[in-house]
mmCIF file with all atom_site columns, C-alpha atoms in Angstrom:
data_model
loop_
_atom_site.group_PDB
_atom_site.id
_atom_site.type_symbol
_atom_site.label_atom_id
_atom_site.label_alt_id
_atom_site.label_comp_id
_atom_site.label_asym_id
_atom_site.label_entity_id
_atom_site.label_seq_id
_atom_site.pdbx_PDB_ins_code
_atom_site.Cartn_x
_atom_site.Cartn_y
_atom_site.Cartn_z
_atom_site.occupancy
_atom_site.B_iso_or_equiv
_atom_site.pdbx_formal_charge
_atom_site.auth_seq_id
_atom_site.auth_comp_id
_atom_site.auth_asym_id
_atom_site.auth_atom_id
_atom_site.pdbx_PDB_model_num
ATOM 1  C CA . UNK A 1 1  ? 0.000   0.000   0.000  1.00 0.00 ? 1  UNK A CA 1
ATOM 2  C CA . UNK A 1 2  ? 1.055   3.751   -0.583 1.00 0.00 ? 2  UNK A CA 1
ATOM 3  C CA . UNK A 1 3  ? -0.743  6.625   0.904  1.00 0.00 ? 3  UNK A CA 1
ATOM 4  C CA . UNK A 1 4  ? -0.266  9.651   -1.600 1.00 0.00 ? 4  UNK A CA 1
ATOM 5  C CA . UNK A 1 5  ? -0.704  12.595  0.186  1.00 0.00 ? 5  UNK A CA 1
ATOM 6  C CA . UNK A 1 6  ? -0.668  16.457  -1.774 1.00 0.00 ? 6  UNK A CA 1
ATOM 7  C CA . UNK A 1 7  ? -0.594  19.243  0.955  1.00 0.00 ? 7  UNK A CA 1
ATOM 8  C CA . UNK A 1 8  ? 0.034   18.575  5.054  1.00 0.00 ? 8  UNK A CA 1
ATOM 9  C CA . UNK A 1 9  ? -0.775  21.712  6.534  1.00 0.00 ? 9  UNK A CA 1
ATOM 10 C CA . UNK A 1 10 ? -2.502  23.216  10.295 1.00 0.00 ? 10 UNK A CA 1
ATOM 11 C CA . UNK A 1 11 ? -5.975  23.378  10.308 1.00 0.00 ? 11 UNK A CA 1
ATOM 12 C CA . UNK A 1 12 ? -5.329  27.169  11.111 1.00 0.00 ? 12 UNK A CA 1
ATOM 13 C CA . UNK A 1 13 ? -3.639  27.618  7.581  1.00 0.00 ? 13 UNK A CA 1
ATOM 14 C CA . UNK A 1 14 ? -6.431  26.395  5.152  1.00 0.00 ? 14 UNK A CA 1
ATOM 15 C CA . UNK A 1 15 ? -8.518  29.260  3.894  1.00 0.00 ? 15 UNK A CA 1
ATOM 16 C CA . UNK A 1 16 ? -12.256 29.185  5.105  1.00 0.00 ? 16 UNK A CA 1
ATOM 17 C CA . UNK A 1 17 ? -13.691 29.662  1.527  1.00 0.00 ? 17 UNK A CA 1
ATOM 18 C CA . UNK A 1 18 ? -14.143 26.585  -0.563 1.00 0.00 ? 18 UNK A CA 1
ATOM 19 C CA . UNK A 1 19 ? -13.354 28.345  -3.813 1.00 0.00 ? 19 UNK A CA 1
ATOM 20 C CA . UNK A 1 20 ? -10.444 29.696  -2.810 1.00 0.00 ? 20 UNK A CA 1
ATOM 21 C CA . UNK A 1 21 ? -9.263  26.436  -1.187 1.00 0.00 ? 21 UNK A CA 1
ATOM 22 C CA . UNK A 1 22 ? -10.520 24.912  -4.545 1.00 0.00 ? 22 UNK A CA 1
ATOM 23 C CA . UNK A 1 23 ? -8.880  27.222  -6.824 1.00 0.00 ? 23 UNK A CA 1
ATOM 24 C CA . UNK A 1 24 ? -5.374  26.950  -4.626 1.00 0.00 ? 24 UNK A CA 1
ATOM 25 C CA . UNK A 1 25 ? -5.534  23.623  -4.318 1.00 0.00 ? 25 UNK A CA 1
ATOM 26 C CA . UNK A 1 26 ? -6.328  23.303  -0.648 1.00 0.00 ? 26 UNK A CA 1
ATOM 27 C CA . UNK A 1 27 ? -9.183  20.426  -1.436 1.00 0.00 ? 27 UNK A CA 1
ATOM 28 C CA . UNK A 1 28 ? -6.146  18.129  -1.330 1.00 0.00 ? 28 UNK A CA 1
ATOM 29 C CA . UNK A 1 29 ? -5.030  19.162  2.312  1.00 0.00 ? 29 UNK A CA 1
ATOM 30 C CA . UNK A 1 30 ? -4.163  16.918  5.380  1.00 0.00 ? 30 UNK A CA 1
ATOM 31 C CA . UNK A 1 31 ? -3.749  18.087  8.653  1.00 0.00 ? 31 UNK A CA 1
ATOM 32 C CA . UNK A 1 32 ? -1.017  16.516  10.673 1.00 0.00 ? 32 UNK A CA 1
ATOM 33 C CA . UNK A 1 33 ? -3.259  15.088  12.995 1.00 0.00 ? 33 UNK A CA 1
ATOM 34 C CA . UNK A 1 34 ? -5.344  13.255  10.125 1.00 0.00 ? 34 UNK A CA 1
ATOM 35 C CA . UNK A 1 35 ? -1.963  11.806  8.951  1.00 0.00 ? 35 UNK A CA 1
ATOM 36 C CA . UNK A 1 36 ? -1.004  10.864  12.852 1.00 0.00 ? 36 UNK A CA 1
ATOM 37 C CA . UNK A 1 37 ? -4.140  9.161   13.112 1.00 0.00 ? 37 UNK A CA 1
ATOM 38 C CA . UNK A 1 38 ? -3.804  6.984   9.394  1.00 0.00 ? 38 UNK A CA 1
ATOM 39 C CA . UNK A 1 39 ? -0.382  6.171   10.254 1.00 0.00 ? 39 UNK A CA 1
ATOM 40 C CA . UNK A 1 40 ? -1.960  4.709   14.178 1.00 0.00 ? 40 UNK A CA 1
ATOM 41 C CA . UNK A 1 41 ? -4.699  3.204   12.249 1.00 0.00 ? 41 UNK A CA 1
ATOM 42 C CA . UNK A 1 42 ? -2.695  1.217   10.039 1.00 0.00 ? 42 UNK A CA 1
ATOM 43 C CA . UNK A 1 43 ? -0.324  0.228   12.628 1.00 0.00 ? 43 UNK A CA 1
ATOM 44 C CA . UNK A 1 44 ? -2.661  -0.960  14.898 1.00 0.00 ? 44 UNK A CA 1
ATOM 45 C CA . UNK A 1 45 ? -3.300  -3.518  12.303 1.00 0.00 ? 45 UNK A CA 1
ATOM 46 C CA . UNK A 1 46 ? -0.249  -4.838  11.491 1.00 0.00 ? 46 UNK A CA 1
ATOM 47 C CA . UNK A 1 47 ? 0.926   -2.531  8.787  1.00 0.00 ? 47 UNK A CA 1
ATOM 48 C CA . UNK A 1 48 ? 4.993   -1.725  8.509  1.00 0.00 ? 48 UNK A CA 1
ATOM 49 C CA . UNK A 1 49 ? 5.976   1.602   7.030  1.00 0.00 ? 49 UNK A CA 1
ATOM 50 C CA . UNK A 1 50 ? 8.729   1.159   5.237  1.00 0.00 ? 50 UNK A CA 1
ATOM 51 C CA . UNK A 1 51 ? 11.339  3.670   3.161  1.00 0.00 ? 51 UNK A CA 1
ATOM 52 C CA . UNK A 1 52 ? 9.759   4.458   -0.044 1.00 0.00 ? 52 UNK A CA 1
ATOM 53 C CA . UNK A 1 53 ? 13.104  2.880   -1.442 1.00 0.00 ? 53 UNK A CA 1
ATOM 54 C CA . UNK A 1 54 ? 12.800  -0.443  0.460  1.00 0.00 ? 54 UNK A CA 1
ATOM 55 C CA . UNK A 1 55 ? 9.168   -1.110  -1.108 1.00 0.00 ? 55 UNK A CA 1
ATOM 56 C CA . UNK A 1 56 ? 10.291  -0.608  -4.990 1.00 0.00 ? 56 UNK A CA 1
ATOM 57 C CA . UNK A 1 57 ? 13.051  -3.379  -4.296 1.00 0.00 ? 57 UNK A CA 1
ATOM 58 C CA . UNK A 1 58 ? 10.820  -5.871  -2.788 1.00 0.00 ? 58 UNK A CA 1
ATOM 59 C CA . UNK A 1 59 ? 8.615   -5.456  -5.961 1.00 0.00 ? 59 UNK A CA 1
ATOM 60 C CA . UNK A 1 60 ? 12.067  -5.231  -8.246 1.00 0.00 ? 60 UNK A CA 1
ATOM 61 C CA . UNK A 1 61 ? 13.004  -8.870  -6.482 1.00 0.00 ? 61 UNK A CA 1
ATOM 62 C CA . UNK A 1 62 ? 9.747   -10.788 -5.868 1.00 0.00 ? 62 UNK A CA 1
ATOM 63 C CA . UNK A 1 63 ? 7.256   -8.467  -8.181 1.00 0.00 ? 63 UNK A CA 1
ATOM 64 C CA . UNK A 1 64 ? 5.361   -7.875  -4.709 1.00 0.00 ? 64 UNK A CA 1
ATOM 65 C CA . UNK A 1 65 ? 5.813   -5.258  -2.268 1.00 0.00 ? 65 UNK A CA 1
ATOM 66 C CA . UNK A 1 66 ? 6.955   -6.474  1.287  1.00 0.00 ? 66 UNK A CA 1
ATOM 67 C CA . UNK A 1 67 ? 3.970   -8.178  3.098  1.00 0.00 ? 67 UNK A CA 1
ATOM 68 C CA . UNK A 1 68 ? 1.939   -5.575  5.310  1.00 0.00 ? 68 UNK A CA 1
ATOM 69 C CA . UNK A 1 69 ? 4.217   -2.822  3.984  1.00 0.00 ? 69 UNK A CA 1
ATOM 70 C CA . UNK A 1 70 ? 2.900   0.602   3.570  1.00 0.00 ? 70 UNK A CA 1
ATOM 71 C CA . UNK A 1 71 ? 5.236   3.596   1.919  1.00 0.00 ? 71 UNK A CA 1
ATOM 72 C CA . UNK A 1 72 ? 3.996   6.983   2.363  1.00 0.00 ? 72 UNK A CA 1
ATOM 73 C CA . UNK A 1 73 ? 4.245   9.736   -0.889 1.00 0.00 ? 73 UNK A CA 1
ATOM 74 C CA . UNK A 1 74 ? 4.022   13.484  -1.245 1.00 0.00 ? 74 UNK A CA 1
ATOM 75 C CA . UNK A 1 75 ? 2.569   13.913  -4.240 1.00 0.00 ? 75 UNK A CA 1
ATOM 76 C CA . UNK A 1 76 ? 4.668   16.365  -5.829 1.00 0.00 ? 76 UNK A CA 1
ATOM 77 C CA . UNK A 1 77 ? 5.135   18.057  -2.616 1.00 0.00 ? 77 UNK A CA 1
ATOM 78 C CA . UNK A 1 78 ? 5.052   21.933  -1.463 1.00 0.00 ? 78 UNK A CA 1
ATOM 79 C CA . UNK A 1 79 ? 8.036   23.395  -0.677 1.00 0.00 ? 79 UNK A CA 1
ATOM 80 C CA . UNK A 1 80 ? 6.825   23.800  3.052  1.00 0.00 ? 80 UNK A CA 1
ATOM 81 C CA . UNK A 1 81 ? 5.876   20.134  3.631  1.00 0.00 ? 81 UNK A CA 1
ATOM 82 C CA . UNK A 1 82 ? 8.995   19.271  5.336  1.00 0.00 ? 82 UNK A CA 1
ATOM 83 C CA . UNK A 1 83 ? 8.288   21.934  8.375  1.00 0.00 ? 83 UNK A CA 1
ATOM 84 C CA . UNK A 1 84 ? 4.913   19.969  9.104  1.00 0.00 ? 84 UNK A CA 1
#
């Protein structure tokens, strides 16, 4: 499994309008919290994250990704993802 995520961003930062979160691409948000609770979620279950890097070789080497894995993706990321 990989969870693609676009924008991770505070609740306070995501303008109240939905046409101007629409037209800025806001409708593609996640607050940190939301991603803290789909990363307990899956664990909880028996999910592994794993290096984005480490699940392309298992599917280069046994054409499946590692059992239970679960690689997480910033969808062409904005430039202040990293500070979330």
């Amino acid at each position: 499994m990989i969870l693609m995520y676009h924008h991770l961003s505070p609740e306070s930062e995501i303008p109240p309008d939905p046409s101007r979160r629409r037209a800025e691409g806001w409708d593609f948000h996640c607050t940190p919290e939301t991603l803290e609770r789909h990363i307990i979620f899956l664990r909880k279950r028996g999910f592994t994250y794993v290096a984005f890097s480490e699940y392309v070789e298992g599917i280069r080497k046994s054409g499946m990704a590692p059992r239970g894995a679960v690689a997480v993706s910033f969808d062409d990321g904005w430039k202040d993802n990293p500070k979330h």
